[in-house]
Amino acid sequence: MTAGTAGAANVQRIREFKMPDVGEGLTEAEILKWYVKPGDTVTDGQVVCEVETAKAAVELPIPYDGVVHTLNFDEGTTVDVGTVIISVDTDPGAGPVQEGPGAATPAEAVEEEAEPQGRQAVLVGYGAAPSSTKRRARKPQPGVPAQSEPVTAGLQAELNGRTTPAPAATPVAVPVAPAVPAASAPAAGRPLAKPPVRKLAKDLGIDLATVAPTGPGGVITRDDVYAAAAPAEAAPAVAPAAPAPAVPTAAAPVAAFDAARERRVPVKGVRKATAQAMVASAFTAPHVTEFITVDVTRTMKLVQELKQDPDLAGLRVNPLLLVAKAFLVAIRRHPEVNAAWDEANQEIVYKDYINLGIAAATPRGLIVPNIKDAGAKTLPQLATELGELVATAREGKTSPAAMSGGTVTITNVGVFGVDTGTPILNPGESAILAVGAIKLQPWVHKGKVKPRQVTTLALSFDHRLIDGELGSKLLADIAAVLERPKRLITWG
């Protein structure tokens, strides 16, 4: 067998599995744990590793039968979507894999791999069928030096969330273009930016065509978007009536005071996603927070009665269940609250369904899974969904789909003994309700001061969607239901 023939045979034998497309704008995942090692036999559908995206921990099955040839990354490594993470020898009985000059290296295998048959596995289900659509080559822009095709393809692949090793190329003499001022607008055509950067620009209302790129190859970075969103210190043409809220720009690294007693932990996974979402929300949606203190003694009595109800036997019955039901009833009375702001189309999207998010603190960080169509569920159904949601979150098995599509959220800070807070909206949602600790306090009841069980509610809402009057009515109705839970019947 010649070297070339051996190399071709190796490519056919060695099947490479890439980090699947996680969807929803996520472009990377961290390998938490390998369940196999080189030399192990694997079968189609067998779970080979667990990865953590910015939203969830997911187990990945291998779509091949064979023997593990290589693991390309160690545990704890963050890998871009589309990068080969494991290779499998699908014909181990044919003898050892040739490593000679004709054998394909992992990088070459990526280049030479044929079009995949059928659809490719993704983190949840399967992806779309391969498309036969071919794109025309982009016309060169005037004044922009032409790049070799492999370099352009590699750059575009990286922007699409996939990394393809660039083949070695001979040096090409590139004419030096005149210096361009940093503030100049990018050349005509679709600006180059990765999906998360495009989403950030959309959230901040920034047109990428107006952003000056500073990244390699003319790629727009997150810092470029933040810089474009930051209000100009001196604007000779237009002077704003009031100073706009400052948008954070690239900050200098935190200086070490006593490095021997400091620890630095990389920002990744859920913590990274939460930080990005909170910054985007805080600097996009104008928040308003209102508070109300309410006597929930009757609600607490109802909780104890429901725990004895045979129809709720074995279900999780607690104050949060009735708070959720009160929130849903109040939204039904004020359906215009359940909406979203579409900045791109300059529209308000009113939703005839309520996907109720429940903020959950997990060892991996804060996540907000939601109960789909919660407004249409009975109390036992809502209790069942809440119990499953909490159990799944604690196990770290919440799927990305369970954390998408939320419309409003509840955060129960009372479990930590906190009276209340000013919660930040989950991006894309209209309101979030914070529930404080329920405490025995002196309260005027029927003209006399008596010890009553009292809590404080805080409602933050997007002032673009919800006026002060509407927000106040919503919060007052939630409190009214918790004060007299029989309104769950009369209003429900």
Coordinates of C-alpha atoms in Angstrom, one line a residue:
M1 CA 0.0 0.0 0.0
T2 CA 1.4 3.4 -1.0
A3 CA 1.6 6.3 1.4
G4 CA -1.2 8.1 -0.4
T5 CA -3.4 5.0 -0.3
A6 CA -2.7 4.5 3.4
G7 CA -3.6 8.1 4.1
A8 CA -6.9 7.8 2.2
A9 CA -7.7 4.7 4.1
N10 CA -7.0 6.4 7.4
V11 CA -9.3 9.3 6.6
Q12 CA -12.1 6.8 5.9
R13 CA -11.4 4.9 9.1
I14 CA -11.0 7.8 11.5
R15 CA -14.2 9.7 12.1
E16 CA -14.0 13.0 13.9
F17 CA -16.7 14.4 16.1
K18 CA -16.9 18.1 16.4
M19 CA -18.3 20.2 19.2
P20 CA -22.0 20.4 18.2
D21 CA -23.9 23.6 17.4
V22 CA -25.4 24.7 20.8
G23 CA -27.8 27.1 19.2
E24 CA -29.3 30.3 20.7
G25 CA -26.2 32.4 19.9
L26 CA -23.8 30.2 22.0
T27 CA -20.5 29.6 20.3
E28 CA -18.5 27.6 22.8
A29 CA -18.6 25.0 25.5
E30 CA -16.3 23.8 28.3
I31 CA -15.5 20.1 28.5
L32 CA -16.4 19.1 32.0
K33 CA -15.7 15.4 32.0
W34 CA -14.6 12.7 29.6
Y35 CA -16.3 9.3 30.1
V36 CA -13.9 7.5 27.7
K37 CA -10.2 7.4 27.0
P38 CA -8.1 6.4 23.9
G39 CA -8.5 2.7 23.2
D40 CA -12.0 2.4 24.7
T41 CA -14.7 0.8 22.5
V42 CA -17.7 3.0 21.9
T43 CA -21.1 2.5 20.2
D44 CA -23.4 4.8 18.3
G45 CA -25.3 6.9 20.8
Q46 CA -23.0 6.3 23.7
V47 CA -22.3 9.3 25.9
V48 CA -18.6 10.2 25.7
C49 CA -18.4 13.5 27.6
E50 CA -20.2 16.2 29.5
V51 CA -19.9 19.8 28.4
E52 CA -21.1 23.0 29.9
T53 CA -22.4 25.8 27.8
A54 CA -23.3 29.2 29.0
K55 CA -26.7 27.9 29.9
A56 CA -26.6 24.2 30.8
A57 CA -24.5 21.1 31.3
V58 CA -25.2 18.6 28.5
E59 CA -24.0 15.0 27.8
L60 CA -22.8 14.4 24.3
P61 CA -23.3 11.0 22.5
I62 CA -21.0 9.8 19.8
P63 CA -22.6 9.0 16.5
Y64 CA -20.1 6.2 15.5
D65 CA -19.2 2.7 16.4
G66 CA -15.5 2.0 16.9
V67 CA -12.5 2.6 19.2
V68 CA -11.5 6.0 20.6
H69 CA -8.4 7.1 18.7
T70 CA -7.7 10.5 20.2
L71 CA -9.2 13.0 22.7
N72 CA -8.2 16.4 21.4
F73 CA -8.8 18.4 24.6
D74 CA -8.4 18.0 28.3
E75 CA -11.2 18.4 30.9
G76 CA -11.7 22.1 31.8
T77 CA -10.9 23.3 28.3
T78 CA -13.3 25.7 26.5
V79 CA -13.8 24.7 22.9
D80 CA -15.4 26.6 20.0
V81 CA -18.4 25.1 18.3
G82 CA -17.3 23.2 15.2
T83 CA -13.9 22.1 16.6
V84 CA -13.0 18.4 16.6
I85 CA -13.0 17.1 20.1
I86 CA -12.7 13.3 19.7
S87 CA -11.8 10.9 16.8
V88 CA -12.9 7.3 16.5
D89 CA -11.4 4.5 14.6
T90 CA -14.4 2.9 12.9
D91 CA -12.4 -0.1 11.6
P92 CA -10.0 -1.2 14.4
G93 CA -9.8 -4.7 13.0
A94 CA -7.9 -3.4 9.9
G95 CA -4.7 -3.0 12.0
P96 CA -2.9 0.0 13.5
V97 CA -3.6 3.4 12.0
Q98 CA -0.8 4.5 9.7
E99 CA 1.1 7.5 11.0
G100 CA 3.4 7.8 8.1
P101 CA 3.8 10.6 5.6
G102 CA 0.7 9.7 3.8
A103 CA -1.5 9.5 6.9
A104 CA -3.9 12.4 7.4
T105 CA -3.2 14.5 10.5
P106 CA -6.2 15.7 12.5
A107 CA -5.9 19.1 10.9
E108 CA -5.8 17.6 7.4
A109 CA -8.7 15.4 8.2
V110 CA -10.8 18.4 9.0
E111 CA -9.9 19.9 5.6
E112 CA -10.5 16.6 3.7
E113 CA -13.6 15.4 5.5
A114 CA -16.4 14.8 3.0
E115 CA -19.8 16.4 3.4
P116 CA -21.6 14.8 6.3
Q117 CA -24.3 12.3 5.5
G118 CA -27.7 13.3 6.8
R119 CA -28.1 15.8 9.7
Q120 CA -25.5 16.5 12.3
A121 CA -26.1 15.9 16.0
V122 CA -26.5 19.0 18.1
L123 CA -26.9 19.4 21.9
V124 CA -30.7 19.0 21.7
G125 CA -32.1 16.8 18.9
Y126 CA -30.6 17.1 15.4
G127 CA -29.7 20.0 13.3
A128 CA -31.0 21.0 9.9
A129 CA -30.4 19.0 6.8
P130 CA -27.4 20.0 4.8
S131 CA -28.1 22.8 2.4
S132 CA -27.1 22.7 -1.3
T133 CA -27.3 26.5 -1.5
K134 CA -24.0 28.0 -2.7
R135 CA -23.1 31.5 -2.0
R136 CA -21.5 33.8 -4.5
A137 CA -18.0 35.1 -3.8
R138 CA -18.1 38.5 -2.2
K139 CA -17.0 41.2 -4.6
P140 CA -13.8 43.0 -3.6
Q141 CA -14.3 46.4 -2.1
P142 CA -12.5 49.4 -3.6
G143 CA -9.4 50.3 -1.6
V144 CA -9.4 47.0 0.4
P145 CA -6.4 44.7 -0.3
A146 CA -7.5 41.3 -1.6
Q147 CA -6.9 38.3 0.6
S148 CA -6.1 34.8 -0.4
E149 CA -9.2 32.6 -0.4
P150 CA -8.0 30.2 2.4
V151 CA -7.5 33.1 4.7
T152 CA -11.0 34.6 3.9
A153 CA -12.7 31.2 4.3
G154 CA -11.0 30.6 7.7
L155 CA -12.0 34.0 9.0
Q156 CA -15.6 33.6 7.9
A157 CA -15.7 30.1 9.5
E158 CA -14.5 31.5 12.8
L159 CA -17.2 34.2 12.7
N160 CA -19.8 31.6 12.1
G161 CA -18.7 29.8 15.3
R162 CA -16.6 27.2 13.7
T163 CA -12.9 26.9 13.5
T164 CA -11.2 25.3 10.5
P165 CA -7.4 25.1 10.5
A166 CA -6.0 27.2 7.8
P167 CA -3.8 25.4 5.3
A168 CA -0.2 26.5 5.0
A169 CA 0.2 29.2 2.4
T170 CA 3.1 30.7 0.7
P171 CA 3.9 34.3 1.6
V172 CA 2.1 36.8 -0.5
A173 CA 3.3 40.3 -0.9
V174 CA 0.4 42.6 0.2
P175 CA 0.6 46.2 -0.8
V176 CA 0.6 48.5 2.2
A177 CA -2.6 50.6 2.2
P178 CA -2.6 54.2 3.5
A179 CA -3.3 54.5 7.2
V180 CA -7.0 54.7 8.0
P181 CA -8.1 56.8 11.0
A182 CA -9.5 54.6 13.8
A183 CA -12.9 56.3 13.8
S184 CA -13.5 55.8 10.1
A185 CA -16.5 53.7 9.1
P186 CA -16.0 50.2 7.8
A187 CA -16.0 49.4 4.2
A188 CA -19.3 48.7 2.4
G189 CA -20.7 45.2 2.8
R190 CA -21.8 43.1 5.8
P191 CA -19.6 44.0 8.8
L192 CA -17.6 41.1 10.2
A193 CA -18.6 40.1 13.7
K194 CA -19.2 37.0 15.7
P195 CA -22.8 36.0 16.6
P196 CA -22.5 37.1 20.3
V197 CA -21.1 40.5 19.2
R198 CA -24.0 40.9 16.7
K199 CA -26.5 40.1 19.5
L200 CA -24.8 42.6 21.8
A201 CA -25.0 45.3 19.1
K202 CA -28.7 44.5 18.6
D203 CA -29.4 44.7 22.4
L204 CA -27.7 48.1 22.6
G205 CA -29.3 49.4 19.5
I206 CA -26.0 49.8 17.6
D207 CA -25.7 49.5 13.8
L208 CA -22.6 47.4 13.1
A209 CA -22.1 49.3 9.8
T210 CA -21.2 52.4 11.9
V211 CA -18.8 50.6 14.2
A212 CA -15.0 51.0 13.5
P213 CA -13.5 47.5 13.8
T214 CA -10.2 46.9 15.7
G215 CA -10.0 43.2 15.6
P216 CA -7.8 41.2 13.3
G217 CA -8.9 41.1 9.7
G218 CA -11.4 43.9 10.3
V219 CA -13.5 42.0 12.8
I220 CA -15.7 44.0 15.2
T221 CA -15.1 43.1 18.8
R222 CA -17.3 43.5 21.9
D223 CA -15.1 46.5 23.0
D224 CA -15.8 48.1 19.6
V225 CA -19.6 47.9 20.2
Y226 CA -19.3 49.2 23.8
A227 CA -17.1 52.1 22.5
A228 CA -19.7 52.9 19.9
A229 CA -22.5 52.8 22.5
A230 CA -20.7 55.0 24.9
P231 CA -22.0 58.6 24.8
A232 CA -19.5 61.0 23.3
E233 CA -17.8 63.3 25.8
A234 CA -18.1 66.3 23.5
A235 CA -20.6 66.4 20.7
P236 CA -20.4 69.7 18.8
A237 CA -23.3 69.0 16.6
V238 CA -25.9 67.8 19.1
A239 CA -25.9 68.4 22.8
P240 CA -28.0 66.0 24.8
A241 CA -30.5 67.4 27.2
A242 CA -29.4 65.1 29.9
P243 CA -26.4 62.9 30.4
A244 CA -27.1 59.3 29.2
P245 CA -26.2 56.4 31.5
A246 CA -22.6 55.4 31.0
V247 CA -22.0 52.1 29.2
P248 CA -19.0 50.2 30.5
T249 CA -16.0 50.2 28.1
A250 CA -12.9 48.1 28.2
A251 CA -11.4 48.4 31.6
A252 CA -7.8 48.0 32.7
P253 CA -7.0 44.8 34.6
V254 CA -7.6 44.9 38.3
A255 CA -4.3 45.7 40.0
A256 CA -3.2 43.2 42.6
F257 CA -2.8 44.5 46.1
D258 CA -1.5 41.3 47.7
A259 CA -1.2 38.7 44.9
A260 CA -0.2 36.0 47.4
R261 CA -3.6 36.2 49.0
E262 CA -5.7 36.7 45.9
R263 CA -7.3 34.1 43.6
R264 CA -8.2 34.6 40.0
V265 CA -10.9 32.4 38.4
P266 CA -11.6 32.5 34.7
V267 CA -15.0 33.9 33.8
K268 CA -16.8 31.3 31.8
G269 CA -19.9 29.1 31.6
V270 CA -23.1 30.3 33.4
R271 CA -21.2 33.1 35.3
K272 CA -20.1 34.6 32.0
A273 CA -23.5 34.3 30.4
T274 CA -25.2 35.8 33.5
A275 CA -22.7 38.7 33.6
Q276 CA -23.3 39.5 29.9
A277 CA -27.1 39.2 30.2
M278 CA -27.2 41.4 33.2
V279 CA -25.1 44.1 31.6
A280 CA -27.1 44.0 28.5
S281 CA -30.4 44.2 30.4
A282 CA -29.3 47.0 32.8
F283 CA -28.1 49.2 29.9
T284 CA -30.9 48.4 27.5
A285 CA -34.2 48.3 29.4
P286 CA -35.0 51.3 31.6
H287 CA -35.8 49.6 34.9
V288 CA -38.4 50.8 37.4
T289 CA -38.8 48.9 40.8
E290 CA -41.8 49.3 43.1
F291 CA -42.3 47.8 46.5
I292 CA -45.2 46.7 48.6
T293 CA -45.4 45.1 52.1
V294 CA -48.3 42.7 52.6
D295 CA -49.9 40.5 55.3
V296 CA -49.7 36.9 54.0
T297 CA -51.0 35.2 57.1
R298 CA -54.0 33.8 55.2
T299 CA -51.8 32.5 52.4
M300 CA -49.6 30.7 54.9
K301 CA -52.6 29.0 56.4
L302 CA -53.7 28.0 53.0
V303 CA -50.3 26.5 52.3
Q304 CA -50.7 24.2 55.4
E305 CA -54.2 23.2 54.3
L306 CA -53.1 22.4 50.8
K307 CA -50.3 20.1 52.1
Q308 CA -53.1 17.9 53.5
D309 CA -55.1 17.9 50.3
P310 CA -55.1 14.4 48.7
D311 CA -55.1 16.0 45.2
L312 CA -51.7 17.5 46.0
A313 CA -50.2 14.5 47.8
G314 CA -46.6 14.1 47.0
L315 CA -46.3 17.5 45.3
R316 CA -44.1 20.4 46.4
V317 CA -46.5 22.8 48.1
N318 CA -44.9 26.0 49.5
P319 CA -45.5 29.8 49.6
L320 CA -43.7 30.1 46.2
L321 CA -46.4 28.1 44.6
L322 CA -49.1 30.5 45.7
V323 CA -47.0 33.5 44.8
A324 CA -46.6 32.1 41.3
K325 CA -50.3 31.6 41.0
A326 CA -51.0 35.1 42.3
F327 CA -48.6 36.5 39.7
L328 CA -50.3 34.6 36.9
V329 CA -53.7 35.8 38.0
A330 CA -52.6 39.4 38.2
I331 CA -51.1 39.2 34.7
R332 CA -54.4 37.7 33.4
R333 CA -56.1 40.8 34.8
H334 CA -53.5 43.0 33.1
P335 CA -52.5 41.1 29.9
E336 CA -50.7 44.1 28.4
V337 CA -47.9 43.5 30.9
N338 CA -46.9 40.3 29.2
A339 CA -45.0 41.8 26.3
A340 CA -41.6 42.2 24.7
W341 CA -39.8 45.1 23.1
D342 CA -38.6 44.5 19.5
E343 CA -35.9 47.1 19.0
A344 CA -35.0 45.9 15.5
N345 CA -38.5 46.2 14.1
Q346 CA -39.6 49.0 16.5
E347 CA -42.6 46.9 17.7
I348 CA -44.1 45.8 20.9
V349 CA -44.9 42.1 20.9
Y350 CA -47.9 41.2 23.1
K351 CA -47.9 37.5 24.1
D352 CA -51.0 35.4 24.7
Y353 CA -49.0 32.9 26.7
I354 CA -47.1 33.2 30.0
N355 CA -43.8 31.4 30.3
L356 CA -43.0 31.8 34.0
G357 CA -39.3 31.9 34.9
I358 CA -38.0 30.8 38.3
A359 CA -34.6 32.1 39.2
A360 CA -32.6 29.3 40.6
A361 CA -29.2 29.5 42.4
T362 CA -27.1 26.4 41.5
P363 CA -23.5 25.4 42.1
R364 CA -22.9 26.4 38.5
G365 CA -24.4 29.9 39.0
L366 CA -27.7 31.6 38.5
I367 CA -30.1 30.1 35.9
V368 CA -33.6 31.0 35.0
P369 CA -35.6 28.0 33.6
N370 CA -39.2 28.7 32.9
I371 CA -42.5 26.9 33.0
K372 CA -44.0 26.9 29.5
D373 CA -47.6 28.2 29.3
A374 CA -47.8 28.5 33.0
G375 CA -51.0 30.6 32.9
A376 CA -53.0 27.7 31.5
K377 CA -52.0 25.2 34.3
T378 CA -54.0 24.2 37.3
L379 CA -52.5 24.4 40.8
P380 CA -51.5 20.7 40.9
Q381 CA -50.0 21.0 37.4
L382 CA -48.1 24.2 38.5
A383 CA -46.8 22.4 41.6
T384 CA -45.6 19.4 39.5
E385 CA -43.8 21.7 37.1
L386 CA -42.2 23.7 39.9
G387 CA -41.0 20.6 41.6
E388 CA -39.4 19.2 38.5
L389 CA -37.9 22.5 37.6
V390 CA -36.2 22.8 41.0
A391 CA -35.0 19.2 41.0
T392 CA -33.5 19.4 37.5
A393 CA -31.8 22.7 38.3
R394 CA -30.1 21.3 41.4
E395 CA -28.9 18.3 39.4
G396 CA -27.4 20.7 36.9
K397 CA -29.4 19.0 34.1
T398 CA -31.5 22.0 33.0
S399 CA -31.5 22.1 29.2
P400 CA -31.0 25.3 27.1
A401 CA -34.6 24.9 25.8
A402 CA -35.9 25.1 29.3
M403 CA -34.2 28.5 29.8
S404 CA -35.5 30.1 26.5
G405 CA -38.7 31.9 25.7
G406 CA -39.5 33.3 29.2
T407 CA -41.8 36.2 29.5
V408 CA -41.7 37.1 33.3
T409 CA -39.7 35.8 36.2
I410 CA -39.9 35.3 40.0
T411 CA -36.9 35.4 42.2
N412 CA -37.3 34.2 45.8
V413 CA -34.7 36.0 47.8
G414 CA -36.6 35.3 51.0
V415 CA -35.1 31.9 51.2
F416 CA -31.8 33.6 52.2
G417 CA -33.5 35.7 54.9
V418 CA -33.5 38.9 52.8
D419 CA -36.4 41.3 53.0
T420 CA -36.4 42.4 49.4
G421 CA -34.2 43.6 46.5
T422 CA -34.2 45.4 43.2
P423 CA -34.1 42.6 40.7
I424 CA -32.7 43.0 37.2
L425 CA -34.8 41.9 34.3
N426 CA -34.0 38.7 32.4
P427 CA -33.2 40.0 28.9
G428 CA -36.3 40.0 26.6
E429 CA -38.7 39.8 29.5
S430 CA -41.0 42.6 30.8
A431 CA -41.1 42.1 34.5
I432 CA -39.5 40.2 37.5
L433 CA -41.0 39.8 40.9
A434 CA -38.7 39.5 44.0
V435 CA -40.3 37.8 47.0
G436 CA -38.8 38.6 50.4
A437 CA -38.6 36.6 53.6
I438 CA -41.9 36.0 55.4
K439 CA -41.5 37.1 59.0
L440 CA -43.8 37.5 62.1
Q441 CA -44.2 41.2 62.6
P442 CA -46.6 43.5 64.5
W443 CA -49.4 44.5 62.1
V444 CA -52.7 46.3 62.4
H445 CA -55.4 43.7 61.8
K446 CA -59.1 44.5 62.4
G447 CA -58.2 47.6 64.3
K448 CA -55.8 45.9 66.7
V449 CA -52.0 45.4 66.6
K450 CA -51.4 41.7 66.3
P451 CA -48.4 39.5 65.2
R452 CA -48.9 38.6 61.6
Q453 CA -46.9 37.0 58.9
V454 CA -45.6 39.7 56.6
T455 CA -43.5 39.9 53.5
T456 CA -42.2 42.6 51.1
L457 CA -42.6 42.2 47.3
A458 CA -40.5 44.1 44.7
L459 CA -41.5 44.3 41.1
S460 CA -39.0 45.5 38.5
F461 CA -40.4 46.2 35.0
D462 CA -39.4 47.6 31.6
H463 CA -40.6 51.2 31.5
R464 CA -40.7 51.1 27.7
L465 CA -43.5 48.5 28.0
I466 CA -45.1 49.2 31.3
D467 CA -46.1 52.6 32.6
G468 CA -46.0 53.4 36.3
E469 CA -49.8 53.1 36.6
L470 CA -49.9 49.6 35.0
G471 CA -46.9 48.4 37.0
S472 CA -48.5 49.6 40.2
K473 CA -51.8 47.9 39.5
L474 CA -50.0 44.7 38.7
L475 CA -48.1 44.7 42.0
A476 CA -51.2 45.7 44.0
D477 CA -53.2 42.8 42.5
I478 CA -50.4 40.3 43.4
A479 CA -50.5 41.6 47.0
A480 CA -54.3 41.5 47.1
V481 CA -54.3 37.9 46.1
L482 CA -51.7 37.0 48.8
E483 CA -53.5 38.9 51.4
R484 CA -56.9 37.2 50.6
P485 CA -56.1 34.1 48.7
K486 CA -59.8 33.4 48.0
R487 CA -59.3 35.9 45.2
L488 CA -57.5 33.0 43.4
I489 CA -61.1 31.8 42.9
T490 CA -63.0 35.0 42.4
W491 CA -60.4 36.5 40.0
G492 CA -59.0 33.3 38.5

